[in-house]
Tab-separated table of C-alpha atoms in Angstrom:
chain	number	residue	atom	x	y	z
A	1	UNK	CA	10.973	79.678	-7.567
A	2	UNK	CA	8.231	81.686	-9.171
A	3	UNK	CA	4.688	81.539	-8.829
A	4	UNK	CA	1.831	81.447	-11.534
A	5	UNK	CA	-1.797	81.470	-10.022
A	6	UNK	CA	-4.730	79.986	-11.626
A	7	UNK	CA	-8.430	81.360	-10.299
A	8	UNK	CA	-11.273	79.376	-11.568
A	9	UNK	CA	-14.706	81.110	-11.451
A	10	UNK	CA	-18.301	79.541	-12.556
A	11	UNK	CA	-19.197	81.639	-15.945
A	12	UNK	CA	-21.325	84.177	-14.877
A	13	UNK	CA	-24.915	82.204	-16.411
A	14	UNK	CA	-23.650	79.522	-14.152
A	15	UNK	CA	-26.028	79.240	-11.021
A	16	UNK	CA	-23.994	79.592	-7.564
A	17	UNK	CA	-25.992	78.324	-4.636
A	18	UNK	CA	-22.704	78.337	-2.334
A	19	UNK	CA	-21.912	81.659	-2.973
A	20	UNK	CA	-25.887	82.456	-2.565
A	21	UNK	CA	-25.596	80.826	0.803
A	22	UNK	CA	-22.118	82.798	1.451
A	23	UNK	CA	-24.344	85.967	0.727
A	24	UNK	CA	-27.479	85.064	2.524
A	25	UNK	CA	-25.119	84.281	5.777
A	26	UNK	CA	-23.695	87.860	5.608
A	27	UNK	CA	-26.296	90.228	7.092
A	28	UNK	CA	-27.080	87.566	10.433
A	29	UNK	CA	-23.649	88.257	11.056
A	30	UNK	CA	-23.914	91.867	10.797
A	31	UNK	CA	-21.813	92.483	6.976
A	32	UNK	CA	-24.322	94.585	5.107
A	33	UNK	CA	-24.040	95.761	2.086
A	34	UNK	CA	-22.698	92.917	0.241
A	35	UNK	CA	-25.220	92.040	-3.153
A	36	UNK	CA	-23.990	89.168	-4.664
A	37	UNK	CA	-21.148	86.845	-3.776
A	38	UNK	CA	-19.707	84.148	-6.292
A	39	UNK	CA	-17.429	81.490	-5.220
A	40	UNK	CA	-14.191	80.171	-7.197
A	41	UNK	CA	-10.851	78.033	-7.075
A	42	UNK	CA	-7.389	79.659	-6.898
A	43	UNK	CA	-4.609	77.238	-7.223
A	44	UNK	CA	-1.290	78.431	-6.721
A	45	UNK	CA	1.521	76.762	-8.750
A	46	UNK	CA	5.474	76.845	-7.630
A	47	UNK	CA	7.109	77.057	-11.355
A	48	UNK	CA	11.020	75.448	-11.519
A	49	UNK	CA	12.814	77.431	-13.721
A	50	UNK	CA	11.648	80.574	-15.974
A	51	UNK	CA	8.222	81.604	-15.810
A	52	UNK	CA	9.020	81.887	-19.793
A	53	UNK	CA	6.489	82.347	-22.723
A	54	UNK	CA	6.327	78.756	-23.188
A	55	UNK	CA	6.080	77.942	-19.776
A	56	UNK	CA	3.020	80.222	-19.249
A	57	UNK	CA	1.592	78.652	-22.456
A	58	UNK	CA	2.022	74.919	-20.844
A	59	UNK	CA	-0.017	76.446	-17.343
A	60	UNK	CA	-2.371	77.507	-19.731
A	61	UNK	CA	-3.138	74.370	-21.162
A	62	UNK	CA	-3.069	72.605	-17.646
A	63	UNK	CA	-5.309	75.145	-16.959
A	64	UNK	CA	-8.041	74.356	-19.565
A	65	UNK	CA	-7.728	70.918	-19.773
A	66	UNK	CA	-7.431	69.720	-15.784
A	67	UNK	CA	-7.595	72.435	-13.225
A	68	UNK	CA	-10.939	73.955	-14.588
A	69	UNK	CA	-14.093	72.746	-16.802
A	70	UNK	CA	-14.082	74.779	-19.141
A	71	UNK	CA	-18.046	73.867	-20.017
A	72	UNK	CA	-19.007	75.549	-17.301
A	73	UNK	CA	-15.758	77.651	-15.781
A	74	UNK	CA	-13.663	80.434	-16.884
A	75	UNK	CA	-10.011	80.653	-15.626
A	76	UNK	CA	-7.029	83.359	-15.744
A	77	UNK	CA	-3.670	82.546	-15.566
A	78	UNK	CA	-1.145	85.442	-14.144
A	79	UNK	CA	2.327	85.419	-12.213
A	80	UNK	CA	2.806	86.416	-8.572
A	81	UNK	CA	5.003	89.298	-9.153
A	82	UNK	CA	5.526	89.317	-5.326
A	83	UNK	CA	6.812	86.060	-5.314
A	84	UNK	CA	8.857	86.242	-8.300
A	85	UNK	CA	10.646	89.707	-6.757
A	86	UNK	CA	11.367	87.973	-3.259
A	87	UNK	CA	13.218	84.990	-4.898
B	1	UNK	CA	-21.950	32.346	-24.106
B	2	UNK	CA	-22.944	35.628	-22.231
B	3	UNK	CA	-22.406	38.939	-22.244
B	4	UNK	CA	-18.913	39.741	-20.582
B	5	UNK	CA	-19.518	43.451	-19.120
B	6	UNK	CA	-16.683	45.318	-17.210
B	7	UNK	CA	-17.259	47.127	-13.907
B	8	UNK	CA	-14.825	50.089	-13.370
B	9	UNK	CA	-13.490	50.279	-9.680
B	10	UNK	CA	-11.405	53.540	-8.989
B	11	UNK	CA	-10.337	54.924	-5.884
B	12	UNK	CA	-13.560	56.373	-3.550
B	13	UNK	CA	-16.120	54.458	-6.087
B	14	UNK	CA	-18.712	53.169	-3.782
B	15	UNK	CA	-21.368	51.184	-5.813
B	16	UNK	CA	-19.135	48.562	-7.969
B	17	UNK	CA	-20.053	45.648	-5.728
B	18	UNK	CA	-23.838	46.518	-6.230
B	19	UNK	CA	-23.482	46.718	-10.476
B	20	UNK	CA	-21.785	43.672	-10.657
B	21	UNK	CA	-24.705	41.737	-8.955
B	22	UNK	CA	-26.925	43.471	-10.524
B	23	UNK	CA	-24.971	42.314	-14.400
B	24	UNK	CA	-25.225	39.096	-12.804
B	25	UNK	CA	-29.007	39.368	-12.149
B	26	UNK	CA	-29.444	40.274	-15.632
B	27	UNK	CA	-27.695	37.183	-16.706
B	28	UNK	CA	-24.075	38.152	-18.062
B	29	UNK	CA	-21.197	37.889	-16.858
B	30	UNK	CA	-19.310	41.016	-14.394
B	31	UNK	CA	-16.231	41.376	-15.040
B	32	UNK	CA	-13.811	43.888	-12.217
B	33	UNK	CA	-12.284	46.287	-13.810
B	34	UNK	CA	-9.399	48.459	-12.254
B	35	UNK	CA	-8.667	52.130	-12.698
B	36	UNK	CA	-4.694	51.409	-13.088
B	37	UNK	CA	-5.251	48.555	-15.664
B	38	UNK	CA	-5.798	49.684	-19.416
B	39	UNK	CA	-6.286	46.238	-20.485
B	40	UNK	CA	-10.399	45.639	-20.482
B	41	UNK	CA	-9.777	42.170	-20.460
B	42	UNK	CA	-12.042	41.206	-23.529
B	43	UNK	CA	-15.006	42.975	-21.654
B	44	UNK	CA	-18.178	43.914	-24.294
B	45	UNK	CA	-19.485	46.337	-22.513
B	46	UNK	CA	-18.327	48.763	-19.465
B	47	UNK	CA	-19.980	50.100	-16.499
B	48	UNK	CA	-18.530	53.470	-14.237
B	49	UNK	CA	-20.395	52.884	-11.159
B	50	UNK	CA	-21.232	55.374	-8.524
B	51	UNK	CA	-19.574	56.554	-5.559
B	52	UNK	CA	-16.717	59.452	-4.730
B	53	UNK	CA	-13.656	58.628	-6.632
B	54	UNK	CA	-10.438	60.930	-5.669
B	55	UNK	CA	-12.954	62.168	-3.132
B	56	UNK	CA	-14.401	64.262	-5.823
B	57	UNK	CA	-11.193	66.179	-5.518
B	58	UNK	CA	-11.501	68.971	-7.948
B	59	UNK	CA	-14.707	68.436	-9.258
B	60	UNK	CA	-16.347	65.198	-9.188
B	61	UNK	CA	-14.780	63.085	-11.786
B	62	UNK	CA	-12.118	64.993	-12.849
B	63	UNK	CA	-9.117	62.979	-11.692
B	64	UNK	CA	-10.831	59.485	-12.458
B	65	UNK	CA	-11.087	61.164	-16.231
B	66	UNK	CA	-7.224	60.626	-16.606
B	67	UNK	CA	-6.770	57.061	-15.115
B	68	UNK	CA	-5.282	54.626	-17.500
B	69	UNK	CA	-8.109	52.603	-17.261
B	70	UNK	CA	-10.469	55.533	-19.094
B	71	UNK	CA	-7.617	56.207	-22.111
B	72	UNK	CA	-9.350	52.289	-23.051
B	73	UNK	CA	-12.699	53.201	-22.314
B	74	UNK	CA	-13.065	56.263	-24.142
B	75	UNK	CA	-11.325	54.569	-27.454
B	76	UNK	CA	-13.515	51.871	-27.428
B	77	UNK	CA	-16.607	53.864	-26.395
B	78	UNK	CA	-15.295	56.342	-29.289
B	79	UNK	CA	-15.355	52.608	-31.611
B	80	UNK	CA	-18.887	52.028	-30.740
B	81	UNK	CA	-18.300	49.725	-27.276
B	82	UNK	CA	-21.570	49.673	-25.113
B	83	UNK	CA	-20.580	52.239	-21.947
B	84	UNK	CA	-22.960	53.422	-18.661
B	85	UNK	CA	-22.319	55.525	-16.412
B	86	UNK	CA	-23.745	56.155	-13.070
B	87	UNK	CA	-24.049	58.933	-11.103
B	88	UNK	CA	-20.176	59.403	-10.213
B	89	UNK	CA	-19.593	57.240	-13.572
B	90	UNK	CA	-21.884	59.915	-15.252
B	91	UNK	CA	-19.781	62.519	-13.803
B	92	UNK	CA	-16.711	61.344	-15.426
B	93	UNK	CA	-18.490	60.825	-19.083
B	94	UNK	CA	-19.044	64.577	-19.103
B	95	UNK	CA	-15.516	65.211	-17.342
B	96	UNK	CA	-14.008	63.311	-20.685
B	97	UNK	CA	-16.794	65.245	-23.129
B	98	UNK	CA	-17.966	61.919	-24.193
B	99	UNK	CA	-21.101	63.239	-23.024
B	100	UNK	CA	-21.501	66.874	-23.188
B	101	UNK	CA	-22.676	69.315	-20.529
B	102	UNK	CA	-21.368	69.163	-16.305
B	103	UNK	CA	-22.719	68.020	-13.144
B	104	UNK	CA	-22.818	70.738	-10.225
B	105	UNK	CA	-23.739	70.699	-6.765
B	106	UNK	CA	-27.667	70.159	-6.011
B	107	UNK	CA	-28.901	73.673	-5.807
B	108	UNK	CA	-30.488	73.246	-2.259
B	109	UNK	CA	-26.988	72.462	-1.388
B	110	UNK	CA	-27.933	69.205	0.699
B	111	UNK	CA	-26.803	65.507	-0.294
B	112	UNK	CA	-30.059	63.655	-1.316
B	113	UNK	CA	-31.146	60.339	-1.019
B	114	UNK	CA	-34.743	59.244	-2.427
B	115	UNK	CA	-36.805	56.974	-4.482
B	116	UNK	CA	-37.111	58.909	-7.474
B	117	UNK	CA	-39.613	58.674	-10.081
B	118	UNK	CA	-37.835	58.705	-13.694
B	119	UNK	CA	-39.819	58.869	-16.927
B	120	UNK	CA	-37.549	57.146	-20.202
B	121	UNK	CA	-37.247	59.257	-22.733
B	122	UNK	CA	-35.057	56.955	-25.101
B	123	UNK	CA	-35.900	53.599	-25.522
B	124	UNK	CA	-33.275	53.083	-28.253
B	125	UNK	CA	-30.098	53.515	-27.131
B	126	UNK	CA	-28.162	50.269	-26.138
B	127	UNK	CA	-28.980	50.353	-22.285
B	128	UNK	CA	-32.729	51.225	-22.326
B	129	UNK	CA	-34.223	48.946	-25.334
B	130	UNK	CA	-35.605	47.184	-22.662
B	131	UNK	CA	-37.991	50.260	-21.665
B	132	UNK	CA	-41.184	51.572	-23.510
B	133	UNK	CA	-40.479	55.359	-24.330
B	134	UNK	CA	-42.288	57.663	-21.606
B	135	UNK	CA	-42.297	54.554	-19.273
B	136	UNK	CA	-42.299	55.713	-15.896
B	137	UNK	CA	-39.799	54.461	-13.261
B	138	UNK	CA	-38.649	54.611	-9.522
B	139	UNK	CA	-34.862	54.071	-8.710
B	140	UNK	CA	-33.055	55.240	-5.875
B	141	UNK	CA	-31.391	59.032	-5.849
B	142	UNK	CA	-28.563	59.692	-4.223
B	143	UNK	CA	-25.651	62.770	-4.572
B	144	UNK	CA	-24.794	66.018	-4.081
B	145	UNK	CA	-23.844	67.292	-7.194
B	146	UNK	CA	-26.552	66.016	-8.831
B	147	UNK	CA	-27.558	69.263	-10.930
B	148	UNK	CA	-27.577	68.606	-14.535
B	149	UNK	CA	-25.826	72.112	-16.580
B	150	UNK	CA	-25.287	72.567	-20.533
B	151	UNK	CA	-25.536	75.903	-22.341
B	152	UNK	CA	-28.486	76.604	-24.091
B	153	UNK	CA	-27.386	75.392	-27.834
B	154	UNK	CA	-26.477	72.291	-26.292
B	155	UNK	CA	-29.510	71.535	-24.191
B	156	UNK	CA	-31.789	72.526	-27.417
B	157	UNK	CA	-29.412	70.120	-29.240
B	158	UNK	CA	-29.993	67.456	-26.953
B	159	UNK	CA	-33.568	67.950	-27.377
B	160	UNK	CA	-33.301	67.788	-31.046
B	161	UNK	CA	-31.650	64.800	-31.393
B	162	UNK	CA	-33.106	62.641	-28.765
B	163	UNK	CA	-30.661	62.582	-26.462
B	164	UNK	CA	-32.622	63.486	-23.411
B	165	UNK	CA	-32.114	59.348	-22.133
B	166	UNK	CA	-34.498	60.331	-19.074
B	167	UNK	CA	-36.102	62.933	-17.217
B	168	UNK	CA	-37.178	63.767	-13.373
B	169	UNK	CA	-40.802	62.919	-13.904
B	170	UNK	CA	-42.712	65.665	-12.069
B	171	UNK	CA	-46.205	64.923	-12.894
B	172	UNK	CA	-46.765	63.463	-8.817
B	173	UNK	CA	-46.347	65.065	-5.526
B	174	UNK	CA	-42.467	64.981	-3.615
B	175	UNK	CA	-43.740	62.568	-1.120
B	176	UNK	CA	-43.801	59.659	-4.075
B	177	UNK	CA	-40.199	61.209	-5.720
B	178	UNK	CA	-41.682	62.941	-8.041
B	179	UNK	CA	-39.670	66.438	-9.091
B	180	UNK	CA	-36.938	67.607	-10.020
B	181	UNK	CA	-34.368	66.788	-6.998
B	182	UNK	CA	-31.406	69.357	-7.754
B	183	UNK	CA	-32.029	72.101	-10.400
B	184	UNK	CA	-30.630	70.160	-12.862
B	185	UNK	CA	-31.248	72.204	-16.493
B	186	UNK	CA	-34.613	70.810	-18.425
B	187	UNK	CA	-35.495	67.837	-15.499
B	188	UNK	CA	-32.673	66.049	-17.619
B	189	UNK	CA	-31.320	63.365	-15.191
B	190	UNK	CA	-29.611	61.371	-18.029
B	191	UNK	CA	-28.469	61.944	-21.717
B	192	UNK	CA	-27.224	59.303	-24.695
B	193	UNK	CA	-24.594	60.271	-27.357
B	194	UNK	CA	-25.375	60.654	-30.838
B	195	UNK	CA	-24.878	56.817	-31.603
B	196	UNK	CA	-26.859	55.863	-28.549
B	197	UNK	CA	-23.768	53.505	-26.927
B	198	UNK	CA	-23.134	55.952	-24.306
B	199	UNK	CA	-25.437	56.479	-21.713
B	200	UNK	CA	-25.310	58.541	-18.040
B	201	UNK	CA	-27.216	59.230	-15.913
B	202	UNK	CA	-27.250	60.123	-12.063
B	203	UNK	CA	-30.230	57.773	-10.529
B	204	UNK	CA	-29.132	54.335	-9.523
B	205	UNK	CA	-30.496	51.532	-11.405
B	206	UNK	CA	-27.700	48.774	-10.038
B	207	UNK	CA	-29.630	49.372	-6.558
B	208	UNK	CA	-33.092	48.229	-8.190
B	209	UNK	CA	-32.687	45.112	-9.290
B	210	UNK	CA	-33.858	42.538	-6.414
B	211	UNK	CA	-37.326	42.335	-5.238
B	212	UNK	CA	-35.326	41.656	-1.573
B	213	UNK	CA	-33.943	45.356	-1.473
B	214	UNK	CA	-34.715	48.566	-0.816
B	215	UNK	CA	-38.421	49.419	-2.408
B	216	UNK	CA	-38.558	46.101	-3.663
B	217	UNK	CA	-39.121	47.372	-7.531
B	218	UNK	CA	-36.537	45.857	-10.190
B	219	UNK	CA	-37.016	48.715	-12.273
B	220	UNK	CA	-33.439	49.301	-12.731
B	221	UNK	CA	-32.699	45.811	-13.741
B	222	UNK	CA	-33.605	46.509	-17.306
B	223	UNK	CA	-31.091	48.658	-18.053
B	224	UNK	CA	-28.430	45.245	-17.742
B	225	UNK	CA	-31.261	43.355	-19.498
B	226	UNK	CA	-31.157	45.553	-22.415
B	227	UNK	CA	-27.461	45.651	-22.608
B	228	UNK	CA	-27.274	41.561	-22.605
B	229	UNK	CA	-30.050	41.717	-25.742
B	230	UNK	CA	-27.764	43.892	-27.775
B	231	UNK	CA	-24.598	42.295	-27.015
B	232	UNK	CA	-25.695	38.219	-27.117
B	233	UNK	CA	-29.271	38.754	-28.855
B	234	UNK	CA	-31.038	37.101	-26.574
């Protein structure tokens, strides 16, 4: 079985107050450094059969229509090589 | 013969008990809906109530979006069909694009529950005829992801065209709910479509309607008073 992941991020002029909060948390717990932090989705999708063309072009559409908004997220689509190569 | 106006129940929805009295207080008939059944049952007019349908699962709204029950809806909204939506109900109107722009989470990050002062920006559309435009109004507040987003073109087109429904009226201090509670884009806390039959907003005006409860306004009642008007001409 193959495996196609899906991260969903906010579009960038999209205001993040979790990830603000994430970032604000960091230096009472001693991470410096850190400048911005923006939260997202990954969803991680077990594929039966080929991880074909037409296949990617159906996860796609799943993608845009259902697993993300797309008025006010952007999403990329790729395949777990690492997954793929172990089965 | 009244009004017959459907009240959507899905999964999580919270506030479905509360909008049918309150179509009842207004004098028409409620009608329960269910998200499984496609068949309105002869229903003029339909209500998505409030509340936390598929837990918000994905992002409030999203499943509900894709229950049988909303293929029916968004035809007959689409045919001209009287629809409100509230709070979680408004979050699914903008999940299907009938109304544009999203809801995110309140940019404090808290859930909020207030009186909040409201000022009507659109008197004409078919659930606020019964409001004066720039009448002020008090209805209770309460969500999380509350904050009203759109890009720029849209929120300009919004502006445009009327469709601003209502604002957060911020012209009074927090203490008597005036502000803008989230972040939400503009103070918009409600928007129309283009032909006025589609209405959402997040406040709750099903929870205003009894002199008995909560503040004891009725501000919220006209909202199901206008609705009977245009569907019976009372």
């Amino acid at each position: 079985m193959a495996r196609v992941v899906v991260d969903v991020m906010l579009k960038p002029e999209i205001l993040d107050p979790q990830g603000q909060a994430v970032q604000r948390a960091l230096p009472r717990l001693g991470f410096e450094g850190i400048a911005d932090v923006r939260q997202g989705k990954r969803f991680e999708l077990e594929v039966e059969g080929p991880v074909d063309e037409a296949a990617l072009a159906r996860i796609h559409e799943m993608a845009g229509t259902f697993l993300a908004n797309t008025v006010i997220e952007d999403f990329t689509v790729r395949v777990d090589e690492a997954v793929r190569a172990e089965s | 013969m009244t009004a017959r106006v459907g009240v959507v129940t899905f999964p999580g929805t919270l506030d479905d008990r509360d909008t049918q009295r309150a179509v009842r207080a207004a004098g028409a008939e409620a009608v329960p809906l269910w998200h499984r059944d496609k068949d309105l049952h002869q229903v003029d007019a339909v209500v998505l109530p409030g509340g936390f349908s598929y837990g918000d699962y994905l992002r409030a709204g999203a499943i509900s979006r894709f229950s049988p029950v909303m293929e029916t809806v968004l035809e007959q909204a689409r045919a001209g069909m009287p629809v409100l939506g509230i709070c979680n109900g408004f979050q699914v109107l903008t999940e299907t694009h009938l109304l544009p722009g999203a809801m995110l989470r309140n940019n404090h990050l808290h859930f909020l529950c207030r009186d909040q002062k409201l000022r009507v920006e659109n008197a004409a559309t078919a659930w606020t005829a019964d409001y004066a435009p720039g009448q002020e109004i008090s209805i209770p507040l309460k969500n999380i992801d509350g904050r009203y987003v759109a890009d720029e073109r849209t929120l300009d087109m919004l502006e445009a065209e009327g469709r601003v429904a209502f604002r957060y009226a911020t012209a009074g201090p927090a203490a008597d709910g005036y502000g803008n509670p989230n972040g939400s884009l503009r103070d918009i806390a409600g928007i129309t479509n283009e032909a006025g039959n589609v209405v959402g907003l997040m406040p709750h005006p099903e929870h205003a309607v009894e002199p008995l409860i909560g503040t004891g306004r009725t501000d919220g009642l006209g909202f199901f008073t206008s609705i009977l008007k245009k569907l019976v001409g009372a």
